[in-house]
Amino acid sequence: MAFDYQTPRYVHVIEQIKNKINDGELEPGERLPSEMEFAKQLNVSRNTLREALRILEEENIIIRKHGIGTFVNKKPSFSGGIEELFSITDFIKREGKEPGTNLLFQGIVDAVSEDKQELDLIDNDRVYLVKRVRTADGEPLVYCIDKVPVSLIGEDYYFGEESMLYSFQEKKGITISYAKADIKTIGYHQEISEVLESDPDQPLLILKQTHYDTDDQPILYSLNFFRADQVSFSVIRKRIF
């Protein structure tokens, strides 16, 4: 392989490792050789290799498991564009999987400060809270926390469908038009990671969304937790001239 010596050496190492993965020489889930052995194979210093691995970890191409080793990350089974507003049910069906729901809790609770901010609530307002785990072919995929003002749906509301958006439309005539979303990554969370059967070293993605109706009124505040090895999100960015 011919090197461009004006480019940092670790960049070439990153390309070499990516090529090994793309060519099938390194399989998803496969453990990488030790630093010393891998540096010899690639004919680079251990410091150069460490820098390459650090960047590959940031790109979620490899994953480090403390005390075990470094592994090629498995390709996510589910992916979607963050600019598209979808229900989890449709998200799962689109990948040819059968959606399911394990309901953990539903009921009326006091609104916390974050709920009040996202849903424009006043001090005494309450929210209808639904906690559930969405499954794909019986395997846990998403831990969902959904909150909606009781003033909008009434105290007699009961959620019994798989899709929250469909439930609002059919039962209350509320149409969700758009949502403002934010994605973050967190480390191990005792309750949620265990429910999602996630390894202690596996990060979680949090998709926070505030959903609005056609009158720009906030209707639903959702927190969806995904395993980062199962789900990825992308966004299309267009150049403005």
mmCIF file of C-alpha atoms in Angstrom:
data_model
loop_
_atom_site.group_PDB
_atom_site.id
_atom_site.type_symbol
_atom_site.label_atom_id
_atom_site.label_comp_id
_atom_site.label_asym_id
_atom_site.label_seq_id
_atom_site.Cartn_x
_atom_site.Cartn_y
_atom_site.Cartn_z
ATOM 1 C CA MET A 1 0.000 0.000 0.000
ATOM 2 C CA ALA A 2 1.436 3.376 -1.038
ATOM 3 C CA PHE A 3 1.319 6.012 1.687
ATOM 4 C CA ASP A 4 0.840 9.731 1.300
ATOM 5 C CA TYR A 5 3.272 10.937 3.936
ATOM 6 C CA GLN A 6 1.607 14.346 4.121
ATOM 7 C CA THR A 7 -1.375 12.609 5.708
ATOM 8 C CA PRO A 8 -1.005 11.494 9.348
ATOM 9 C CA ARG A 9 -0.071 7.808 9.582
ATOM 10 C CA TYR A 10 -3.037 6.962 11.814
ATOM 11 C CA VAL A 11 -5.414 8.029 9.008
ATOM 12 C CA HIS A 12 -3.927 5.331 6.771
ATOM 13 C CA VAL A 13 -4.292 2.835 9.600
ATOM 14 C CA ILE A 14 -7.971 3.757 9.945
ATOM 15 C CA GLU A 15 -8.425 3.120 6.217
ATOM 16 C CA GLN A 16 -6.622 -0.237 6.480
ATOM 17 C CA ILE A 17 -8.825 -1.416 9.335
ATOM 18 C CA LYS A 18 -12.006 -0.247 7.592
ATOM 19 C CA ASN A 19 -10.936 -2.102 4.445
ATOM 20 C CA LYS A 20 -10.352 -5.274 6.467
ATOM 21 C CA ILE A 21 -13.900 -4.967 7.840
ATOM 22 C CA ASN A 22 -15.450 -4.202 4.442
ATOM 23 C CA ASP A 23 -13.577 -7.080 2.802
ATOM 24 C CA GLY A 24 -14.731 -9.539 5.470
ATOM 25 C CA GLU A 25 -11.225 -10.105 6.822
ATOM 26 C CA LEU A 26 -12.520 -8.786 10.143
ATOM 27 C CA GLU A 27 -16.078 -9.887 10.936
ATOM 28 C CA PRO A 28 -18.673 -7.982 13.028
ATOM 29 C CA GLY A 29 -18.298 -9.101 16.640
ATOM 30 C CA GLU A 30 -14.756 -10.387 16.073
ATOM 31 C CA ARG A 31 -12.108 -9.572 18.643
ATOM 32 C CA LEU A 32 -9.128 -7.605 17.351
ATOM 33 C CA PRO A 33 -5.583 -8.874 17.975
ATOM 34 C CA SER A 34 -3.661 -7.465 20.912
ATOM 35 C CA GLU A 35 -2.177 -3.995 20.431
ATOM 36 C CA MET A 36 1.336 -5.366 20.042
ATOM 37 C CA GLU A 37 0.296 -8.037 17.534
ATOM 38 C CA PHE A 38 -1.996 -5.717 15.555
ATOM 39 C CA ALA A 39 0.653 -2.981 15.368
ATOM 40 C CA LYS A 40 3.103 -5.567 13.950
ATOM 41 C CA GLN A 41 0.554 -6.723 11.383
ATOM 42 C CA LEU A 42 -0.056 -3.148 10.225
ATOM 43 C CA ASN A 43 3.637 -2.194 10.476
ATOM 44 C CA VAL A 44 2.987 0.854 12.665
ATOM 45 C CA SER A 45 3.848 1.966 16.176
ATOM 46 C CA ARG A 46 1.503 1.194 19.059
ATOM 47 C CA ASN A 47 0.907 4.934 19.561
ATOM 48 C CA THR A 48 -0.238 5.276 15.940
ATOM 49 C CA LEU A 49 -2.504 2.258 16.319
ATOM 50 C CA ARG A 50 -3.989 3.613 19.567
ATOM 51 C CA GLU A 51 -4.901 6.898 17.878
ATOM 52 C CA ALA A 52 -6.538 5.039 14.986
ATOM 53 C CA LEU A 53 -8.512 2.836 17.379
ATOM 54 C CA ARG A 54 -9.579 5.852 19.418
ATOM 55 C CA ILE A 55 -11.132 7.471 16.340
ATOM 56 C CA LEU A 56 -12.723 4.197 15.185
ATOM 57 C CA GLU A 57 -14.306 3.872 18.624
ATOM 58 C CA GLU A 58 -15.721 7.409 18.353
ATOM 59 C CA GLU A 59 -17.197 6.417 14.979
ATOM 60 C CA ASN A 60 -18.780 3.359 16.649
ATOM 61 C CA ILE A 61 -16.912 1.023 14.264
ATOM 62 C CA ILE A 62 -15.168 -0.755 17.114
ATOM 63 C CA ILE A 63 -16.098 -1.192 20.760
ATOM 64 C CA ARG A 64 -13.815 -1.673 23.753
ATOM 65 C CA LYS A 65 -14.892 -4.025 26.521
ATOM 66 C CA HIS A 66 -12.813 -3.383 29.628
ATOM 67 C CA GLY A 67 -10.817 -6.395 30.721
ATOM 68 C CA ILE A 68 -11.896 -8.375 27.650
ATOM 69 C CA GLY A 69 -10.618 -6.679 24.507
ATOM 70 C CA THR A 70 -11.534 -4.603 21.470
ATOM 71 C CA PHE A 71 -14.139 -5.870 19.027
ATOM 72 C CA VAL A 72 -15.508 -4.966 15.608
ATOM 73 C CA ASN A 73 -18.916 -3.485 16.293
ATOM 74 C CA LYS A 74 -21.893 -5.321 14.888
ATOM 75 C CA LYS A 75 -23.778 -3.448 12.206
ATOM 76 C CA PRO A 76 -27.098 -2.076 13.498
ATOM 77 C CA SER A 77 -30.117 -4.139 12.468
ATOM 78 C CA PHE A 78 -32.308 -1.026 12.345
ATOM 79 C CA SER A 79 -31.599 2.348 10.816
ATOM 80 C CA GLY A 80 -33.576 5.424 9.895
ATOM 81 C CA GLY A 81 -33.330 9.061 8.956
ATOM 82 C CA ILE A 82 -33.793 11.381 11.907
ATOM 83 C CA GLU A 83 -35.594 13.863 9.627
ATOM 84 C CA GLU A 84 -38.431 11.335 9.224
ATOM 85 C CA LEU A 85 -41.153 11.229 11.897
ATOM 86 C CA PHE A 86 -42.074 7.577 12.375
ATOM 87 C CA SER A 87 -43.801 5.391 14.918
ATOM 88 C CA ILE A 88 -41.736 2.642 16.517
ATOM 89 C CA THR A 89 -44.268 0.137 15.168
ATOM 90 C CA ASP A 90 -43.633 1.276 11.581
ATOM 91 C CA PHE A 91 -39.889 1.439 12.264
ATOM 92 C CA ILE A 92 -39.885 -2.253 13.232
ATOM 93 C CA LYS A 93 -42.229 -3.397 10.447
ATOM 94 C CA ARG A 94 -40.095 -1.628 7.850
ATOM 95 C CA GLU A 95 -37.233 -3.990 8.693
ATOM 96 C CA GLY A 96 -39.478 -7.014 8.212
ATOM 97 C CA LYS A 97 -39.808 -7.715 11.948
ATOM 98 C CA GLU A 98 -42.916 -8.342 14.027
ATOM 99 C CA PRO A 99 -43.525 -5.514 16.550
ATOM 100 C CA GLY A 100 -44.580 -6.304 20.089
ATOM 101 C CA THR A 101 -45.093 -4.453 23.379
ATOM 102 C CA ASN A 102 -44.328 -5.244 27.010
ATOM 103 C CA LEU A 103 -46.295 -2.689 29.028
ATOM 104 C CA LEU A 104 -44.489 -1.771 32.251
ATOM 105 C CA PHE A 105 -46.694 1.064 33.547
ATOM 106 C CA GLN A 106 -49.455 3.431 32.551
ATOM 107 C CA GLY A 107 -51.249 5.958 34.690
ATOM 108 C CA ILE A 108 -51.561 9.576 35.771
ATOM 109 C CA VAL A 109 -48.606 11.146 37.593
ATOM 110 C CA ASP A 110 -47.451 14.625 38.606
ATOM 111 C CA ALA A 111 -45.480 16.470 35.938
ATOM 112 C CA VAL A 112 -41.785 17.035 36.626
ATOM 113 C CA SER A 113 -39.962 20.203 35.595
ATOM 114 C CA GLU A 114 -38.797 18.730 32.275
ATOM 115 C CA ASP A 115 -42.388 17.760 31.377
ATOM 116 C CA LYS A 116 -43.610 21.272 32.171
ATOM 117 C CA GLN A 117 -40.949 22.817 29.977
ATOM 118 C CA GLU A 118 -41.478 20.513 26.990
ATOM 119 C CA LEU A 119 -45.280 20.423 27.143
ATOM 120 C CA ASP A 120 -45.939 24.037 28.255
ATOM 121 C CA LEU A 121 -47.624 22.936 31.486
ATOM 122 C CA ILE A 122 -48.450 24.930 34.590
ATOM 123 C CA ASP A 123 -47.704 23.928 38.175
ATOM 124 C CA ASN A 124 -50.752 21.759 38.897
ATOM 125 C CA ASP A 125 -50.933 19.988 35.539
ATOM 126 C CA ARG A 126 -50.484 16.234 35.445
ATOM 127 C CA VAL A 127 -49.365 13.882 32.696
ATOM 128 C CA TYR A 128 -50.450 10.480 31.511
ATOM 129 C CA LEU A 129 -47.310 8.341 31.682
ATOM 130 C CA VAL A 130 -46.733 5.166 29.662
ATOM 131 C CA LYS A 131 -43.618 3.014 30.120
ATOM 132 C CA ARG A 132 -43.121 0.063 27.829
ATOM 133 C CA VAL A 133 -40.543 -2.036 26.019
ATOM 134 C CA ARG A 134 -40.999 -2.409 22.275
ATOM 135 C CA THR A 135 -39.836 -5.716 20.844
ATOM 136 C CA ALA A 136 -38.898 -6.901 17.348
ATOM 137 C CA ASP A 137 -39.568 -10.602 16.774
ATOM 138 C CA GLY A 138 -39.772 -10.949 20.542
ATOM 139 C CA GLU A 139 -36.375 -9.334 21.225
ATOM 140 C CA PRO A 140 -36.231 -6.058 23.240
ATOM 141 C CA LEU A 141 -35.412 -3.111 20.999
ATOM 142 C CA VAL A 142 -36.610 0.156 22.575
ATOM 143 C CA TYR A 143 -37.412 1.288 26.117
ATOM 144 C CA CYS A 144 -40.119 3.936 25.677
ATOM 145 C CA ILE A 145 -41.247 6.605 28.126
ATOM 146 C CA ASP A 146 -44.179 8.668 26.813
ATOM 147 C CA LYS A 147 -45.910 11.581 28.530
ATOM 148 C CA VAL A 148 -49.013 13.527 27.437
ATOM 149 C CA PRO A 149 -50.972 16.221 29.333
ATOM 150 C CA VAL A 150 -54.062 14.821 31.059
ATOM 151 C CA SER A 151 -55.853 18.048 30.099
ATOM 152 C CA LEU A 152 -55.648 16.990 26.433
ATOM 153 C CA ILE A 153 -56.786 13.368 26.642
ATOM 154 C CA GLY A 154 -58.860 13.215 29.852
ATOM 155 C CA GLU A 155 -58.555 11.056 32.937
ATOM 156 C CA ASP A 156 -60.470 8.198 31.319
ATOM 157 C CA TYR A 157 -57.861 7.660 28.586
ATOM 158 C CA TYR A 158 -56.461 4.147 28.325
ATOM 159 C CA PHE A 159 -53.633 3.244 25.997
ATOM 160 C CA GLY A 160 -54.126 -0.201 24.493
ATOM 161 C CA GLU A 161 -52.548 -0.026 21.047
ATOM 162 C CA GLU A 162 -48.958 -0.459 19.915
ATOM 163 C CA SER A 163 -48.665 2.966 18.279
ATOM 164 C CA MET A 164 -49.062 6.049 20.452
ATOM 165 C CA LEU A 165 -49.524 8.259 17.385
ATOM 166 C CA TYR A 166 -52.287 5.980 16.055
ATOM 167 C CA SER A 167 -54.002 5.951 19.469
ATOM 168 C CA PHE A 168 -54.191 9.748 19.618
ATOM 169 C CA GLN A 169 -55.561 9.916 16.088
ATOM 170 C CA GLU A 170 -58.228 7.241 16.543
ATOM 171 C CA LYS A 171 -59.357 7.942 20.121
ATOM 172 C CA LYS A 172 -58.941 11.692 20.476
ATOM 173 C CA GLY A 173 -58.801 13.032 16.929
ATOM 174 C CA ILE A 174 -55.338 14.472 17.602
ATOM 175 C CA THR A 175 -52.987 14.465 14.619
ATOM 176 C CA ILE A 176 -49.273 14.713 15.272
ATOM 177 C CA SER A 177 -47.779 16.910 12.567
ATOM 178 C CA TYR A 178 -44.087 17.160 13.481
ATOM 179 C CA ALA A 179 -41.589 16.709 16.291
ATOM 180 C CA LYS A 180 -38.450 18.357 17.601
ATOM 181 C CA ALA A 181 -35.821 15.734 18.314
ATOM 182 C CA ASP A 182 -32.535 15.467 20.159
ATOM 183 C CA ILE A 183 -30.197 12.455 20.233
ATOM 184 C CA LYS A 184 -27.679 11.764 22.975
ATOM 185 C CA THR A 185 -25.539 8.842 24.064
ATOM 186 C CA ILE A 186 -25.262 7.560 27.621
ATOM 187 C CA GLY A 187 -23.382 4.710 29.221
ATOM 188 C CA TYR A 188 -24.758 1.842 31.261
ATOM 189 C CA HIS A 189 -28.113 2.433 32.968
ATOM 190 C CA GLN A 190 -28.954 -0.270 35.483
ATOM 191 C CA GLU A 191 -32.694 -0.542 34.842
ATOM 192 C CA ILE A 192 -32.845 0.209 31.116
ATOM 193 C CA SER A 193 -29.672 -1.639 30.067
ATOM 194 C CA GLU A 194 -30.854 -4.776 31.852
ATOM 195 C CA VAL A 195 -34.313 -4.611 30.270
ATOM 196 C CA LEU A 196 -32.731 -4.176 26.822
ATOM 197 C CA GLU A 197 -30.284 -7.024 27.564
ATOM 198 C CA SER A 198 -27.391 -4.668 26.876
ATOM 199 C CA ASP A 199 -23.800 -5.384 27.940
ATOM 200 C CA PRO A 200 -22.329 -3.080 30.618
ATOM 201 C CA ASP A 201 -19.894 -1.608 28.070
ATOM 202 C CA GLN A 202 -22.581 -1.035 25.417
ATOM 203 C CA PRO A 203 -23.765 2.596 25.179
ATOM 204 C CA LEU A 204 -27.404 3.552 24.768
ATOM 205 C CA LEU A 205 -28.899 6.077 22.364
ATOM 206 C CA ILE A 206 -31.597 8.391 23.724
ATOM 207 C CA LEU A 207 -34.008 9.891 21.226
ATOM 208 C CA LYS A 208 -35.884 12.713 22.961
ATOM 209 C CA GLN A 209 -38.847 14.086 21.022
ATOM 210 C CA THR A 210 -41.536 16.663 21.641
ATOM 211 C CA HIS A 211 -44.439 16.081 19.256
ATOM 212 C CA TYR A 212 -46.721 18.885 18.045
ATOM 213 C CA ASP A 213 -50.152 18.898 16.419
ATOM 214 C CA THR A 214 -51.191 20.880 13.349
ATOM 215 C CA ASP A 215 -51.766 23.967 15.553
ATOM 216 C CA ASP A 216 -48.177 23.848 16.886
ATOM 217 C CA GLN A 217 -49.383 22.717 20.306
ATOM 218 C CA PRO A 218 -47.069 20.297 22.180
ATOM 219 C CA ILE A 219 -48.892 16.996 22.613
ATOM 220 C CA LEU A 220 -46.428 14.265 23.497
ATOM 221 C CA TYR A 221 -43.001 14.163 25.141
ATOM 222 C CA SER A 222 -41.115 10.932 24.477
ATOM 223 C CA LEU A 223 -37.837 9.426 25.603
ATOM 224 C CA ASN A 224 -36.811 6.366 23.605
ATOM 225 C CA PHE A 225 -33.758 4.365 24.646
ATOM 226 C CA PHE A 226 -32.057 2.180 22.016
ATOM 227 C CA ARG A 227 -29.038 -0.101 22.117
ATOM 228 C CA ALA A 228 -26.363 1.590 20.011
ATOM 229 C CA ASP A 229 -25.353 -1.737 18.448
ATOM 230 C CA GLN A 230 -28.896 -2.377 17.193
ATOM 231 C CA VAL A 231 -30.043 1.020 15.935
ATOM 232 C CA SER A 232 -28.450 3.889 14.045
ATOM 233 C CA PHE A 233 -29.857 7.209 12.883
ATOM 234 C CA SER A 234 -28.718 9.384 10.004
ATOM 235 C CA VAL A 235 -29.618 12.808 8.694
ATOM 236 C CA ILE A 236 -29.522 14.282 5.203
ATOM 237 C CA ARG A 237 -27.794 17.660 5.145
ATOM 238 C CA LYS A 238 -28.284 19.946 2.164
ATOM 239 C CA ARG A 239 -26.010 22.739 1.145
ATOM 240 C CA ILE A 240 -27.594 26.190 1.215
ATOM 241 C CA PHE A 241 -26.534 28.444 -1.638
#
